[in-house]
Tab-separated table of C-alpha atoms in Angstrom:
chain	number	residue	atom	x	y	z
A	15	MET	CA	-1.139	25.438	8.074
A	16	LYS	CA	-3.527	23.805	5.421
A	17	ALA	CA	-4.908	20.434	6.007
A	18	ILE	CA	-7.544	18.277	4.383
A	19	GLN	CA	-10.453	16.654	6.402
A	20	ILE	CA	-13.118	14.015	5.742
A	21	THR	CA	-16.090	15.253	7.900
A	22	HIS	CA	-18.629	13.111	6.552
A	23	ASN	CA	-20.195	10.607	3.869
A	24	GLN	CA	-18.838	12.225	0.838
A	25	GLU	CA	-17.848	15.415	2.773
A	26	LEU	CA	-13.877	16.901	2.458
A	27	ARG	CA	-13.034	20.285	3.244
A	28	VAL	CA	-9.370	21.925	3.153
A	29	ILE	CA	-9.148	23.462	6.689
A	30	ASP	CA	-6.511	25.739	8.469
A	31	LEU	CA	-4.985	24.304	11.729
A	32	PRO	CA	-2.257	26.033	14.007
A	33	MET	CA	1.178	25.408	13.079
A	34	PRO	CA	2.640	22.936	15.336
A	35	GLN	CA	5.278	24.002	17.887
A	36	ALA	CA	9.144	23.100	17.912
A	37	PRO	CA	9.797	19.318	18.422
A	38	GLY	CA	10.222	17.928	21.933
A	39	ALA	CA	12.835	15.357	22.840
A	40	GLY	CA	12.642	12.425	20.795
A	41	GLU	CA	10.317	14.122	18.287
A	42	VAL	CA	10.789	15.212	14.542
A	43	LEU	CA	9.025	17.780	12.849
A	44	LEU	CA	8.238	16.874	9.170
A	45	ARG	CA	7.243	19.161	6.121
A	46	LEU	CA	4.900	17.049	4.160
A	47	ARG	CA	5.630	17.338	0.627
A	48	TYR	CA	3.317	14.768	-1.073
A	49	VAL	CA	0.748	12.266	0.553
A	50	GLY	CA	-1.185	9.764	-1.078
A	51	PHE	CA	-4.874	8.774	-1.061
A	52	CYS	CA	-5.171	5.229	-0.596
A	53	GLY	CA	-8.239	2.697	-0.592
A	54	SER	CA	-9.128	3.322	2.882
A	55	ASP	CA	-9.383	6.776	2.625
A	56	LEU	CA	-11.456	6.477	-0.206
A	57	ASN	CA	-13.645	3.793	2.094
A	58	THR	CA	-13.662	6.566	4.883
A	59	PHE	CA	-14.783	9.208	2.295
A	60	MET	CA	-17.647	6.976	1.166
A	61	GLY	CA	-18.751	6.359	4.515
A	62	ARG	CA	-17.830	2.573	4.587
A	63	ASN	CA	-14.549	2.397	6.867
A	64	GLY	CA	-16.078	1.636	10.242
A	65	MET	CA	-12.411	1.815	11.818
A	66	ALA	CA	-12.046	5.848	10.782
A	67	LEU	CA	-12.718	8.634	13.231
A	68	ASN	CA	-15.276	10.953	11.849
A	69	PRO	CA	-13.990	13.672	11.125
A	70	VAL	CA	-10.623	12.682	10.492
A	71	ILE	CA	-7.436	14.052	8.631
A	72	PRO	CA	-6.649	11.095	6.090
A	73	GLY	CA	-3.222	10.157	4.914
A	74	HIS	CA	-0.495	7.683	5.897
A	75	GLU	CA	1.521	7.559	2.582
A	76	VAL	CA	4.191	10.149	3.146
A	77	GLY	CA	6.792	11.875	1.206
A	78	ALA	CA	8.458	14.533	3.663
A	79	THR	CA	11.596	16.341	4.331
A	80	ILE	CA	12.842	16.957	7.909
A	81	GLU	CA	12.170	20.487	9.240
A	82	ALA	CA	13.378	20.389	12.725
A	83	VAL	CA	14.451	17.743	15.060
A	84	GLY	CA	14.199	17.644	18.796
A	85	GLU	CA	16.657	16.780	21.701
A	86	GLY	CA	17.626	13.247	22.005
A	87	VAL	CA	17.024	12.357	18.184
A	88	PRO	CA	19.906	10.293	16.514
A	89	GLU	CA	22.578	12.184	14.409
A	90	GLY	CA	21.378	10.369	11.525
A	91	LEU	CA	18.023	12.102	10.863
A	92	LYS	CA	18.912	15.908	9.781
A	93	LYS	CA	17.218	18.923	8.777
A	94	GLY	CA	16.557	18.658	4.941
A	95	MET	CA	16.563	14.852	4.945
A	96	VAL	CA	13.970	13.201	2.686
A	97	VAL	CA	11.897	10.681	4.660
A	98	THR	CA	8.916	8.479	4.847
A	99	CYS	CA	7.264	7.068	7.915
A	100	ASN	CA	5.712	4.005	9.492
A	101	PRO	CA	2.162	5.212	10.383
A	102	TYR	CA	1.254	2.355	12.704
A	103	THR	CA	1.364	2.442	16.334
A	104	ASN	CA	2.165	-0.638	18.788
A	105	CYS	CA	1.194	-0.850	22.278
A	106	GLY	CA	4.034	-3.152	23.346
A	107	LYS	CA	1.801	-5.142	25.440
A	108	CYS	CA	-0.790	-7.155	23.535
A	109	ALA	CA	0.038	-10.870	22.212
A	110	SER	CA	1.114	-9.652	18.801
A	111	CYS	CA	3.423	-7.094	20.238
A	112	ARG	CA	4.716	-9.972	22.547
A	113	ASN	CA	5.412	-12.154	19.863
A	114	GLY	CA	7.446	-9.751	17.901
A	115	ARG	CA	4.552	-9.032	15.469
A	116	VAL	CA	3.997	-5.233	15.958
A	117	ASN	CA	2.397	-4.747	12.653
A	118	ALA	CA	-0.640	-6.439	13.904
A	119	CYS	CA	-0.825	-4.895	17.238
A	120	GLN	CA	-4.394	-5.321	18.625
A	121	HIS	CA	-4.549	-1.635	19.778
A	122	ASN	CA	-3.006	-0.300	16.628
A	123	GLU	CA	-3.570	3.153	15.469
A	124	THR	CA	-2.847	4.250	11.939
A	125	LEU	CA	-2.299	7.783	10.738
A	126	GLY	CA	-5.540	8.880	8.851
A	127	VAL	CA	-7.692	6.069	10.304
A	128	GLN	CA	-8.069	5.581	13.822
A	129	ARG	CA	-5.939	9.284	14.666
A	130	ASP	CA	-5.759	12.148	12.388
A	131	GLY	CA	-3.093	11.423	9.669
A	132	ALA	CA	-0.797	13.496	7.590
A	133	MET	CA	-2.750	15.146	4.898
A	134	ARG	CA	-1.325	18.613	6.209
A	135	GLU	CA	1.631	20.878	5.504
A	136	PHE	CA	3.462	19.708	8.813
A	137	ILE	CA	3.118	17.155	11.257
A	138	ILE	CA	5.304	16.000	14.388
A	139	LEU	CA	6.081	12.087	14.827
A	140	PRO	CA	8.311	10.392	17.472
A	141	TRP	CA	11.619	9.775	15.575
A	142	GLU	CA	11.139	6.033	15.751
A	143	LYS	CA	8.545	6.441	12.968
A	144	VAL	CA	10.711	8.524	10.739
A	145	ILE	CA	12.376	6.493	7.911
A	146	PRO	CA	15.252	7.952	5.673
A	147	ALA	CA	14.580	7.493	1.984
A	148	GLY	CA	18.219	7.059	0.761
A	149	LEU	CA	18.166	8.328	-2.617
A	150	LEU	CA	14.463	8.532	-3.307
A	151	SER	CA	12.682	11.841	-4.040
A	152	ALA	CA	9.586	12.767	-1.803
A	153	ARG	CA	7.403	12.046	-4.476
A	154	GLU	CA	8.754	8.403	-4.856
A	155	CYS	CA	8.385	8.115	-0.899
A	156	ALA	CA	4.997	8.483	-1.099
A	157	LEU	CA	4.575	5.056	-2.608
A	158	ILE	CA	6.598	3.195	-0.159
A	159	GLU	CA	4.208	2.616	2.348
A	160	PRO	CA	1.251	0.707	0.271
A	161	MET	CA	4.109	-1.410	-1.550
A	162	SER	CA	5.256	-2.450	1.987
A	163	VAL	CA	1.786	-4.033	2.716
A	164	GLY	CA	2.481	-6.097	-0.531
A	165	PHE	CA	5.696	-6.903	0.307
A	166	HIS	CA	4.715	-8.028	3.825
A	167	ALA	CA	1.994	-10.429	2.058
A	168	VAL	CA	4.633	-12.194	0.225
A	169	SER	CA	6.452	-12.687	3.613
A	170	ARG	CA	3.354	-14.104	5.134
A	171	ALA	CA	2.906	-16.503	2.388
A	172	GLN	CA	6.621	-17.712	2.643
A	173	VAL	CA	6.968	-17.352	-1.261
A	174	THR	CA	9.849	-19.148	-2.825
A	175	ASP	CA	11.522	-19.754	-6.228
A	176	ILE	CA	9.322	-22.878	-6.672
A	177	ASP	CA	5.876	-21.124	-6.354
A	178	VAL	CA	3.664	-19.907	-8.640
A	179	VAL	CA	1.767	-17.089	-7.098
A	180	LEU	CA	-1.355	-15.654	-8.209
A	181	VAL	CA	-2.037	-11.974	-6.953
A	182	ILE	CA	-5.514	-10.931	-7.099
A	183	GLY	CA	-5.708	-7.250	-7.286
A	184	CYS	CA	-3.328	-4.876	-9.154
A	185	GLY	CA	-3.517	-1.787	-7.295
A	186	MET	CA	-0.806	-0.660	-5.351
A	187	VAL	CA	-0.748	-2.955	-2.651
A	188	GLY	CA	-1.101	-5.815	-5.150
A	189	MET	CA	1.747	-4.300	-7.120
A	190	GLY	CA	3.874	-4.810	-4.068
A	191	ALA	CA	3.118	-8.381	-3.774
A	192	ILE	CA	3.974	-8.679	-7.487
A	193	VAL	CA	7.186	-7.010	-7.369
A	194	ARG	CA	8.565	-8.867	-4.025
A	195	SER	CA	7.088	-12.251	-5.409
A	196	ALA	CA	9.006	-11.788	-8.570
A	197	LEU	CA	12.499	-10.535	-6.661
A	198	ARG	CA	11.875	-14.009	-4.621
A	199	GLY	CA	11.985	-15.783	-8.072
A	200	ALA	CA	8.264	-17.135	-8.155
A	201	THR	CA	6.272	-17.328	-11.050
A	202	VAL	CA	4.005	-14.538	-10.923
A	203	VAL	CA	0.387	-14.435	-12.243
A	204	ALA	CA	-1.567	-11.146	-11.909
A	205	ALA	CA	-5.413	-11.108	-11.831
A	206	ASP	CA	-7.409	-7.580	-12.403
A	207	ILE	CA	-10.324	-6.504	-14.465
A	208	ASP	CA	-8.327	-3.594	-16.003
A	209	ASP	CA	-5.820	-4.344	-18.771
A	210	GLU	CA	-3.715	-1.202	-18.272
A	211	LYS	CA	-3.170	-2.256	-14.635
A	212	LEU	CA	-2.405	-5.772	-16.030
A	213	ALA	CA	0.057	-4.555	-18.240
A	214	LEU	CA	1.995	-2.625	-16.180
A	215	ALA	CA	2.129	-5.725	-13.727
A	216	LYS	CA	3.862	-7.532	-16.341
A	217	GLN	CA	6.927	-4.660	-16.349
A	218	LEU	CA	6.855	-5.128	-12.650
A	219	GLY	CA	7.477	-8.953	-12.793
A	220	ALA	CA	4.256	-10.723	-13.475
A	221	SER	CA	4.784	-13.700	-16.246
A	222	TYR	CA	1.438	-14.065	-16.940
A	223	THR	CA	-2.012	-11.987	-16.515
A	224	VAL	CA	-5.732	-12.918	-16.383
A	225	ASN	CA	-8.546	-10.355	-16.619
A	226	THR	CA	-11.113	-11.745	-14.415
A	227	LYS	CA	-13.936	-9.803	-16.113
A	228	SER	CA	-13.137	-11.240	-19.604
A	229	ASP	CA	-11.100	-14.578	-19.281
A	230	GLU	CA	-12.114	-17.989	-18.128
A	231	VAL	CA	-10.001	-17.792	-15.019
A	232	HIS	CA	-10.142	-21.362	-13.819
A	233	GLN	CA	-9.245	-22.987	-17.273
A	234	ARG	CA	-6.451	-20.313	-17.578
A	235	LEU	CA	-4.880	-21.091	-14.207
A	236	LEU	CA	-4.922	-24.658	-14.747
A	237	GLU	CA	-3.283	-24.245	-18.246
A	238	MET	CA	-0.350	-22.013	-16.470
A	239	THR	CA	0.403	-24.704	-13.636
A	240	GLY	CA	0.189	-27.630	-15.467
A	241	GLY	CA	-3.245	-28.644	-13.748
A	242	PHE	CA	-2.200	-27.733	-10.404
A	243	GLY	CA	-3.273	-24.390	-9.470
A	244	PRO	CA	-1.082	-21.639	-8.005
A	245	ASP	CA	1.022	-22.509	-4.893
A	246	VAL	CA	0.095	-19.103	-3.226
A	247	VAL	CA	-3.070	-16.792	-3.701
A	248	ILE	CA	-2.668	-13.163	-2.384
A	249	GLU	CA	-6.032	-11.716	-2.301
A	250	ALA	CA	-5.496	-7.818	-2.505
A	251	VAL	CA	-9.118	-6.235	-3.562
A	252	GLY	CA	-11.464	-7.218	-0.237
A	253	SER	CA	-14.747	-8.514	-2.328
A	254	THR	CA	-16.952	-11.439	-2.052
A	255	PRO	CA	-15.860	-12.944	-5.416
A	256	THR	CA	-12.176	-12.472	-4.958
A	257	TYR	CA	-12.082	-14.045	-1.465
A	258	GLN	CA	-13.922	-17.051	-2.714
A	259	MET	CA	-11.815	-17.068	-5.935
A	260	ALA	CA	-8.480	-17.310	-3.899
A	261	VAL	CA	-10.110	-20.569	-1.997
A	262	ASP	CA	-11.168	-21.975	-5.103
A	263	GLU	CA	-8.434	-21.573	-7.410
A	264	VAL	CA	-5.400	-22.204	-4.900
A	265	ALA	CA	-3.837	-25.401	-5.307
A	266	PHE	CA	-4.065	-28.265	-2.820
A	267	THR	CA	-2.017	-27.662	0.215
A	268	GLY	CA	-1.390	-24.151	-0.986
A	269	ARG	CA	-1.400	-20.975	1.303
A	270	VAL	CA	-4.134	-18.400	0.842
A	271	VAL	CA	-3.091	-14.802	2.435
A	272	CYS	CA	-5.607	-12.142	2.752
A	273	ILE	CA	-4.963	-8.271	2.776
A	274	GLY	CA	-8.199	-7.177	1.696
A	275	TYR	CA	-11.095	-6.283	3.802
A	276	ALA	CA	-14.171	-7.422	2.602
A	277	LYS	CA	-17.117	-5.253	3.106
A	278	SER	CA	-19.901	-7.764	3.976
A	279	GLU	CA	-19.835	-11.422	5.107
A	280	VAL	CA	-18.248	-14.170	2.777
A	281	SER	CA	-19.274	-17.754	2.313
A	282	PHE	CA	-16.764	-20.455	1.451
A	283	GLN	CA	-17.050	-24.098	0.408
A	284	THR	CA	-15.254	-24.883	3.945
A	285	LYS	CA	-14.878	-28.306	2.458
A	286	TYR	CA	-11.818	-26.815	0.331
A	287	PHE	CA	-10.314	-25.879	3.649
A	288	VAL	CA	-9.977	-29.240	4.815
A	289	GLN	CA	-9.710	-31.107	1.536
A	290	LYS	CA	-6.715	-29.105	0.266
A	291	GLU	CA	-5.208	-28.847	3.735
A	292	LEU	CA	-4.960	-24.825	3.282
A	293	ASP	CA	-3.067	-22.612	4.826
A	294	ILE	CA	-5.173	-19.447	5.244
A	295	ARG	CA	-3.436	-16.475	6.655
A	296	GLY	CA	-4.168	-12.610	7.268
A	297	SER	CA	-1.730	-10.063	6.322
A	298	ARG	CA	-1.926	-6.378	8.272
A	299	ASN	CA	0.331	-3.329	7.712
A	300	ALA	CA	3.800	-3.843	7.177
A	301	MET	CA	7.125	-4.398	9.311
A	302	PRO	CA	9.970	-1.955	9.580
A	303	GLN	CA	12.093	-4.516	7.267
A	304	ASP	CA	9.258	-4.360	4.631
A	305	PHE	CA	9.644	-0.488	4.442
A	306	ARG	CA	13.548	-1.095	4.076
A	307	ALA	CA	12.895	-3.666	1.232
A	308	VAL	CA	10.966	-1.529	-0.718
A	309	ILE	CA	13.406	1.634	-0.549
A	310	HIS	CA	16.051	-1.017	-1.768
A	311	TYR	CA	14.137	-2.082	-4.511
A	312	LEU	CA	12.993	1.336	-5.560
A	313	GLU	CA	16.546	2.865	-5.369
A	314	ARG	CA	17.565	-0.027	-7.795
A	315	LEU	CA	14.588	0.627	-10.073
A	316	ARG	CA	15.824	4.106	-10.447
A	317	GLY	CA	19.082	3.101	-11.221
A	318	SER	CA	18.387	0.617	-13.776
A	319	GLN	CA	16.186	3.143	-15.698
A	320	GLN	CA	19.036	5.689	-15.830
A	321	PRO	CA	20.942	6.194	-18.731
A	322	ALA	CA	24.976	5.603	-18.538
A	323	GLY	CA	26.692	8.385	-16.837
A	324	ALA	CA	23.712	10.217	-16.174
A	325	THR	CA	22.598	11.694	-12.637
A	326	ALA	CA	19.789	10.580	-11.027
A	327	GLY	CA	17.907	14.105	-11.694
A	328	GLU	CA	19.086	13.852	-15.548
A	329	ALA	CA	17.272	10.396	-15.646
A	330	VAL	CA	13.803	11.673	-14.459
A	331	VAL	CA	14.149	14.192	-17.107
A	332	ARG	CA	14.941	11.924	-19.951
A	333	GLN	CA	12.653	9.193	-19.475
A	334	PRO	CA	9.208	8.466	-17.680
A	335	SER	CA	9.891	5.968	-15.025
A	336	LEU	CA	7.750	2.899	-13.712
A	337	THR	CA	7.307	5.059	-10.496
A	338	ASP	CA	5.792	7.633	-12.392
A	339	ARG	CA	2.971	5.180	-14.136
A	340	LEU	CA	2.018	4.352	-10.582
A	341	ILE	CA	0.921	7.441	-9.736
A	342	THR	CA	-2.478	8.453	-11.519
A	343	SER	CA	-2.383	12.121	-10.671
A	344	VAL	CA	-0.611	14.770	-8.545
A	345	ILE	CA	-3.327	17.401	-6.980
A	346	PRO	CA	-3.218	20.473	-4.775
A	347	PRO	CA	-5.499	20.217	-1.734
A	348	GLU	CA	-8.003	22.187	-3.181
A	349	GLU	CA	-8.772	19.907	-5.840
A	350	ALA	CA	-9.085	16.784	-3.338
A	351	LEU	CA	-12.922	16.757	-3.207
A	352	SER	CA	-13.221	16.605	-6.994
A	353	THR	CA	-10.752	14.315	-7.301
A	354	MET	CA	-12.175	11.913	-4.353
A	355	ARG	CA	-15.939	12.042	-6.055
A	356	TRP	CA	-14.405	11.078	-9.345
A	357	TRP	CA	-12.549	8.242	-7.913
A	358	SER	CA	-15.481	7.105	-6.137
A	359	GLN	CA	-17.374	6.855	-9.592
A	360	ASN	CA	-14.293	5.121	-11.070
A	361	PRO	CA	-12.679	2.763	-8.602
A	362	GLY	CA	-10.645	0.779	-10.915
A	363	LYS	CA	-8.944	3.306	-12.653
A	364	VAL	CA	-6.554	4.491	-10.118
A	365	PHE	CA	-3.045	3.330	-8.648
A	366	ARG	CA	-2.359	6.353	-6.341
A	367	ILE	CA	-3.692	10.123	-6.140
A	368	LEU	CA	-1.094	12.361	-4.578
A	369	VAL	CA	-1.768	15.474	-2.582
A	370	GLU	CA	1.302	17.630	-3.060
A	371	PHE	CA	1.798	20.511	-0.447
């Protein structure tokens, strides 16, 4: 079967792997339809992801169908069903697992990072990691995992309807945080350097937008918040300036939630930690309930864009959807190398790139 492998710094190739055998007890054989390239895959390709295997098969954003099930798999998982997957492992023994926060397992191995991933035609997974996708298409399923990471960050921030939430970074994860914050009734400010992404953020629930490249960010935020600053800042970029912006701009007694991995050390005015009495929290991966919440949202989004009396299939034909706008391109495996080279030169222009098998 065909698979994509990142071998060294900016080297990627299509390889041939043996077909997996029939699934064993408790296992499910998935046929991959769409797999997304994400920011961590780009960092792996650029040689900047210290957590990734080398070489590695990337991919943990999955849209698939069930090809076969092994003995002992629950009846709710059947051949032909459209599914996504939870790509994280958990050991069940570390402090995080003991506290029920399995998403932050000390020994987690994510598909496509610490272990070979899903950028291939078939994969076998434990049934517990397979998530039925309801009415969604396999293409839509490839958006679930990154949006779930944003949804989880909003849970970590304990966002409510009285909060002003600044989301820095309008990639797929940031868009998930924007959507979830808006669903909770918060007033959302989206910040990015790309006006096209900011326009889409408004369609997905942001009340205000700030271009951090061209706007006077501090003054704009004060105007939007009556001089207080945002109650919550969610950092979804992973750079020195955006980490510093989060601490500088959050309101006194506010919450800062960090999703992005900064590639270098970040220095802070630590007096703000104390003076503002800040809650600074990390947010890693997503919980099963975050996946369910994203699926529920995407199902509702699909229904809201459907003309009266139309079927789901007809809606996709008649009008482009917001989920379509979150997909920058869909490519065959053979175009992966040229596409990743282009992305590395244009990092701000991509929402999601899907590989279609």
